[in-house]
Structures are given as C-alpha cells and as structure tokens.
CSV table of C-alpha atoms in Angstrom, one decimal:
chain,number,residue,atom,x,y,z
A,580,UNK,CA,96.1,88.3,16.6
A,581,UNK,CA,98.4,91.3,17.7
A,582,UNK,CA,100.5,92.6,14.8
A,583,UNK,CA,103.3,92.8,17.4
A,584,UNK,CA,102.9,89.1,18.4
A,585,UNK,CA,104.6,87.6,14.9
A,586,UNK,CA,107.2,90.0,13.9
A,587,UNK,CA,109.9,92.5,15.8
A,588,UNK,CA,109.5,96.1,15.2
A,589,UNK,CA,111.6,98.5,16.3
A,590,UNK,CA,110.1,101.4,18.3
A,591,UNK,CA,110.1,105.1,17.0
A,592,UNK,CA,112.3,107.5,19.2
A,593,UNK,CA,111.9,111.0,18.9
A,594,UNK,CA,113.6,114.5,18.6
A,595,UNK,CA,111.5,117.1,19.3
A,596,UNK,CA,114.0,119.9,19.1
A,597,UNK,CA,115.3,118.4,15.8
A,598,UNK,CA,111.8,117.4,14.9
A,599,UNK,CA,113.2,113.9,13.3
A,600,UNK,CA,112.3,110.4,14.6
A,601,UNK,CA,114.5,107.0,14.4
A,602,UNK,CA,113.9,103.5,14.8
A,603,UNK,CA,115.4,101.8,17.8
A,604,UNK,CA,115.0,97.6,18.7
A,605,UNK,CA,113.4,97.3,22.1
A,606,UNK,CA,114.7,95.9,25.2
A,607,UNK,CA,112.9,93.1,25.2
A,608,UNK,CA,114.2,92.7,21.6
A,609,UNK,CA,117.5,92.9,22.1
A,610,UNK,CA,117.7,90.0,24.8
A,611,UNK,CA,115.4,87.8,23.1
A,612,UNK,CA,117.9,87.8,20.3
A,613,UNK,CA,120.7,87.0,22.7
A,614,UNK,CA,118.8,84.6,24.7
A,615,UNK,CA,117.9,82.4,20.9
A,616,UNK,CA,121.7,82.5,20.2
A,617,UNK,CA,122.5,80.9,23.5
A,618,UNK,CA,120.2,78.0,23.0
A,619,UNK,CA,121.9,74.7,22.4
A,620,UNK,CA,119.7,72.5,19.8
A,621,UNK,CA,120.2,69.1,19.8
A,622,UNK,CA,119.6,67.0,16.2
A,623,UNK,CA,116.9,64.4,16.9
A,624,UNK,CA,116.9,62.7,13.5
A,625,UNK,CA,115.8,65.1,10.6
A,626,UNK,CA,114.5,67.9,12.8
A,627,UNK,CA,116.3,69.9,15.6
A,628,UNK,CA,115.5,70.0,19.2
A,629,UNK,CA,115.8,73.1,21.3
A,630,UNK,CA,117.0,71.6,24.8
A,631,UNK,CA,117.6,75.1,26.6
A,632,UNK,CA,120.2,77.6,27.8
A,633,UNK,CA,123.4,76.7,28.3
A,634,UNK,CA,124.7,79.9,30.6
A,635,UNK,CA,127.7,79.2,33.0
A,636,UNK,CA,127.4,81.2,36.4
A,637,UNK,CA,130.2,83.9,34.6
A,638,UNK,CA,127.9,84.0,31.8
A,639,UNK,CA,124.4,84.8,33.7
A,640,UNK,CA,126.4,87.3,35.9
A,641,UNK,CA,127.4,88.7,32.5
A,642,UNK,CA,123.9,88.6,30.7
A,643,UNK,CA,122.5,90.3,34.1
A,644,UNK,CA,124.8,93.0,33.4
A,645,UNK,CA,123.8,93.3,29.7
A,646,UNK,CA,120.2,93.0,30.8
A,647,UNK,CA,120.0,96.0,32.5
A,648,UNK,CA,122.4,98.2,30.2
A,649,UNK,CA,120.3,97.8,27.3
A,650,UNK,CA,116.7,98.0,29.7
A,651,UNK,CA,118.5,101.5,31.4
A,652,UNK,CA,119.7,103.1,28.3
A,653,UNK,CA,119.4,106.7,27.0
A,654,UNK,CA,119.1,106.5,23.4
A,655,UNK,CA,120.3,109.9,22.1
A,656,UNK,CA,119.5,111.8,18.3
A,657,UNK,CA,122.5,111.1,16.5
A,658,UNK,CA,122.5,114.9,15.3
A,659,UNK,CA,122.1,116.8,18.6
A,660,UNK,CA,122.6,114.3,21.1
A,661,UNK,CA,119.4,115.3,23.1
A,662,UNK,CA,117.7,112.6,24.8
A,663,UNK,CA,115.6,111.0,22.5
A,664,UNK,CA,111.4,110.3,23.9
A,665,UNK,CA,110.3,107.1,23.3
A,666,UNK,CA,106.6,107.1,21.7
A,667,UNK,CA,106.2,103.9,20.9
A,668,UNK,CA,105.8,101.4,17.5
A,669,UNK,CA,102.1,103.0,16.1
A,670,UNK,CA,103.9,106.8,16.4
A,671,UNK,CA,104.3,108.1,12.5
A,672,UNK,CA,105.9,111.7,12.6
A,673,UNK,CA,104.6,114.5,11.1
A,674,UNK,CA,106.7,116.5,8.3
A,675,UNK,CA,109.9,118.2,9.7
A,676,UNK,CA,108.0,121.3,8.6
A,677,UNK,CA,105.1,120.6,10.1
A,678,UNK,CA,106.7,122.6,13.2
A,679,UNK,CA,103.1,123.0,14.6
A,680,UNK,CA,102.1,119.1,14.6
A,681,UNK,CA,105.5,118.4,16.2
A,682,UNK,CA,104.6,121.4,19.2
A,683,UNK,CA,101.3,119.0,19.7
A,684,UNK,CA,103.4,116.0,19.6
A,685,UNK,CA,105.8,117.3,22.7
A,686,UNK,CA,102.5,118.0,24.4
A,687,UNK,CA,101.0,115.4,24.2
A,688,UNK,CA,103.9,113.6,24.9
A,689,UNK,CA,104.3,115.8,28.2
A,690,UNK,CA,100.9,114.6,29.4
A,691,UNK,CA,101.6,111.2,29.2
A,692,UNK,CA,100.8,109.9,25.6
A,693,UNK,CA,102.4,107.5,23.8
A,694,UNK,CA,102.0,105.1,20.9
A,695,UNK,CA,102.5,101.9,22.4
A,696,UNK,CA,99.7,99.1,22.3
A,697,UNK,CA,99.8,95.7,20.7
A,698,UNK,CA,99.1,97.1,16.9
A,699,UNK,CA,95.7,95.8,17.1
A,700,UNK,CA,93.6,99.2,17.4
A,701,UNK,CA,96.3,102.1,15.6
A,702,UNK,CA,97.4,105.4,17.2
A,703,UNK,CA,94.1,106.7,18.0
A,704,UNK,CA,92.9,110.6,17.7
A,705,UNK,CA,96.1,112.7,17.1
A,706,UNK,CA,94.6,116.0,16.7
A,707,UNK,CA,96.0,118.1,13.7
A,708,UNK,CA,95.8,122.1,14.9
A,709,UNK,CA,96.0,123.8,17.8
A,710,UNK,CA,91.8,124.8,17.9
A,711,UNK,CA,91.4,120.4,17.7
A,712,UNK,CA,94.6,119.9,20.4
A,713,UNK,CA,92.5,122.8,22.3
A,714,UNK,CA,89.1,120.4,22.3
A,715,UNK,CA,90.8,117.5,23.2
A,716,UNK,CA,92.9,118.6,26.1
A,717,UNK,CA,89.8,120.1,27.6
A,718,UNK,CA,87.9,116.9,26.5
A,719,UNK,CA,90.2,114.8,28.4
A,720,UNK,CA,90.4,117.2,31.3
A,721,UNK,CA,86.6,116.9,32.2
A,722,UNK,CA,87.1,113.0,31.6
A,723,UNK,CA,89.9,113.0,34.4
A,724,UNK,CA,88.4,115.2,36.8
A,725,UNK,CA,85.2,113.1,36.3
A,726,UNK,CA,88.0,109.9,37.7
A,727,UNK,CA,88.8,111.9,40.5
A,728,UNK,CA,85.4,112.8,41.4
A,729,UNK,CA,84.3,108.6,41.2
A,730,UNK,CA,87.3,107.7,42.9
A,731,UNK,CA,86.9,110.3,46.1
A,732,UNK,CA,83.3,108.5,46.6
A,733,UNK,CA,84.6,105.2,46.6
A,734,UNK,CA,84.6,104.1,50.5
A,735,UNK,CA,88.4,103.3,51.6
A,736,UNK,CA,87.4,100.3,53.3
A,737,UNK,CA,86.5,99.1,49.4
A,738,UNK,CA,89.2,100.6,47.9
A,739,UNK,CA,92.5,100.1,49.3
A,740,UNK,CA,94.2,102.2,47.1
A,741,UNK,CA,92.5,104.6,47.1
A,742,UNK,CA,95.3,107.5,48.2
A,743,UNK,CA,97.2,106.3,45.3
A,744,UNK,CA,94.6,106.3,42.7
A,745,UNK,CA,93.6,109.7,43.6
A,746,UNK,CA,97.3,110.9,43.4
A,747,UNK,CA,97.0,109.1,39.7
A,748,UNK,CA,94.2,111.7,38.4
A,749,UNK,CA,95.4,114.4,40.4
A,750,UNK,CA,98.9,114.2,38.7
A,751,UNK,CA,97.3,113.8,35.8
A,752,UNK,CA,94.9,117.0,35.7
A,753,UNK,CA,97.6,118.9,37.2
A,754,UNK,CA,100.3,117.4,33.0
A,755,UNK,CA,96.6,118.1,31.3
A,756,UNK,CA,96.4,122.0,32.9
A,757,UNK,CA,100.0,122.7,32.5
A,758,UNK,CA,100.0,121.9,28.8
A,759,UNK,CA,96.6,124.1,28.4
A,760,UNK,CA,98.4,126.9,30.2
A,761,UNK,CA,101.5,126.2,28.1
A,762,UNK,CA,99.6,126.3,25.3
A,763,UNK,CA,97.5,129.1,26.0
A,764,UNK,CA,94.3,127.9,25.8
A,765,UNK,CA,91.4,128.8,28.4
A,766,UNK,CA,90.6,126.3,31.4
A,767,UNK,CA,87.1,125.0,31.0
C-alpha cells in the first residue's frame, strides 16, 4: 500500500536562496478537507450515513473559485518572499550549511527532478558532491540521448506522437547540458 494513500502529508517547499524548506498542504489536500465538511450525514440508527454534498449553485460557483486559488497559488518563503519550488513529500533538505548540497539540489531541480511519488520506493540517488552530481548528469545524459535516438527510429505511422516525444528528450538534453555547463563539468 502507498504510504501517501492512508495519511495527508504536506509537501516540502523550498528556498534555494535561503537554503530553508517548509511544509505546505497540497491542493488536493486542501479541498478534500473542504469537500468532507460539506457532507451532510444522516443518523441511520447507531451509525451515521454519509448521503453527499449539499452545495447550492452560489456555493459550487464559490468552491470553483476556491478550487482554483488554492490549485494556482504561489507559495512564497516567509523570510525572503521568493517563490518557493515545490519538490515534493520524499524531498529531506540538506543542512543550511551544506551550501554545496543545496547548489545540487537547484540543479537538479532545474532539470526537472522532484520528489514526488506515492512513498512506496523513497527519493532515489541524490548525489552528495559535485564529482557524483558530475557522473550522474552525464549518466542521465547518455540515457536521454539514447530516448531520442529509439524514438527517431520509431516509424510515424506507429507512433503518432512522435514530434512531441522527440521535443520531450530534446528539451530534456538541452535542462541536462545547461546544468553541466552551469556547473562546469565537461560534455561526454
């Protein structure tokens, strides 16, 4: 069973240029909460029956709006007011010391890693110093460019989508690159 399944947890939000993460509810969270409070339970002699939502037109008008403030919002730190980078409920943050952990965090965080799964299999590799972060983003280059490569073969007439999956890896080699440039590593 999913660890996620049976209990709310609150996703971590992060500050990279204060280097602290907080603890935010998620969306889906939030308006679960208000969605039980509007239930109307009926007794049905000793226990309680749940008969559904009792929502007047004003009200769903009113709970669309809330709906998509809460899933459009910006959370920001609460010391800097930076937008805060949502990286999921596995993400544990380094040290606020640890200024060399956090720069491999906001990279890999710029490529497009985050720590959100169902709590089932952990984080994953996070790797610890720059000569491991250096391994991996190569590691993970040759593994996308190896994507592209299958995908071009694939025939259009079998693959549909084709153009947009080769747009995927291509973005994607193009974040992996930047952060090894960034990070001034050499290009296997």
């Amino acid at each position: 069973m999913c660890r996620y399944a049976a209990k709310t947890y609150k996703s971590h939000y992060v500050c990279f240029k204060c280097r602290k993460s907080f603890k935010q509810p998620d969306s889906a969270d939030i308006l679960r909460r208000i969605e039980k409070e509007k239930i109307y339970h009926e007794p049905d002699g000793k226990s309680i029956r749940k008969i559904g939502y009792v929502f007047t037109k004003a009200e769903t008008k009113e709970f669309q709006k809330i709906v998509s403030e809460i899933e459009n919002r910006t959370i920001k730190c609460p010391e800097c007011t930076s937008v805060m980078a949502d990286l999921g409920k596995d993400f544990k943050a380094p040290k606020k010391t640890a200024v060399k952990e956090w720069k491999i965090i906001e990279s890999l965080f710029k490529t497009g890693k985050c720590f959100h799964s169902c709590g089932c299999d952990g984080i994953g590799y996070i790797p610890k110093n720059p000569k491991d972060y250096e391994t991996y983003l190569n590691t993970i280059l040759k593994t996308y460019q190896e994507y592209l490569v299958a995908c071009q073969k694939i025939p259009l007439e079998e693959c549909p989508e084709k153009i947009e999956e080769i747009k995927y890896w291509s973005g994607n080699i193009q974040k992996i690159k930047t952060e090894i440039i960034n990070n001034s590593f050499e290009i296997m």
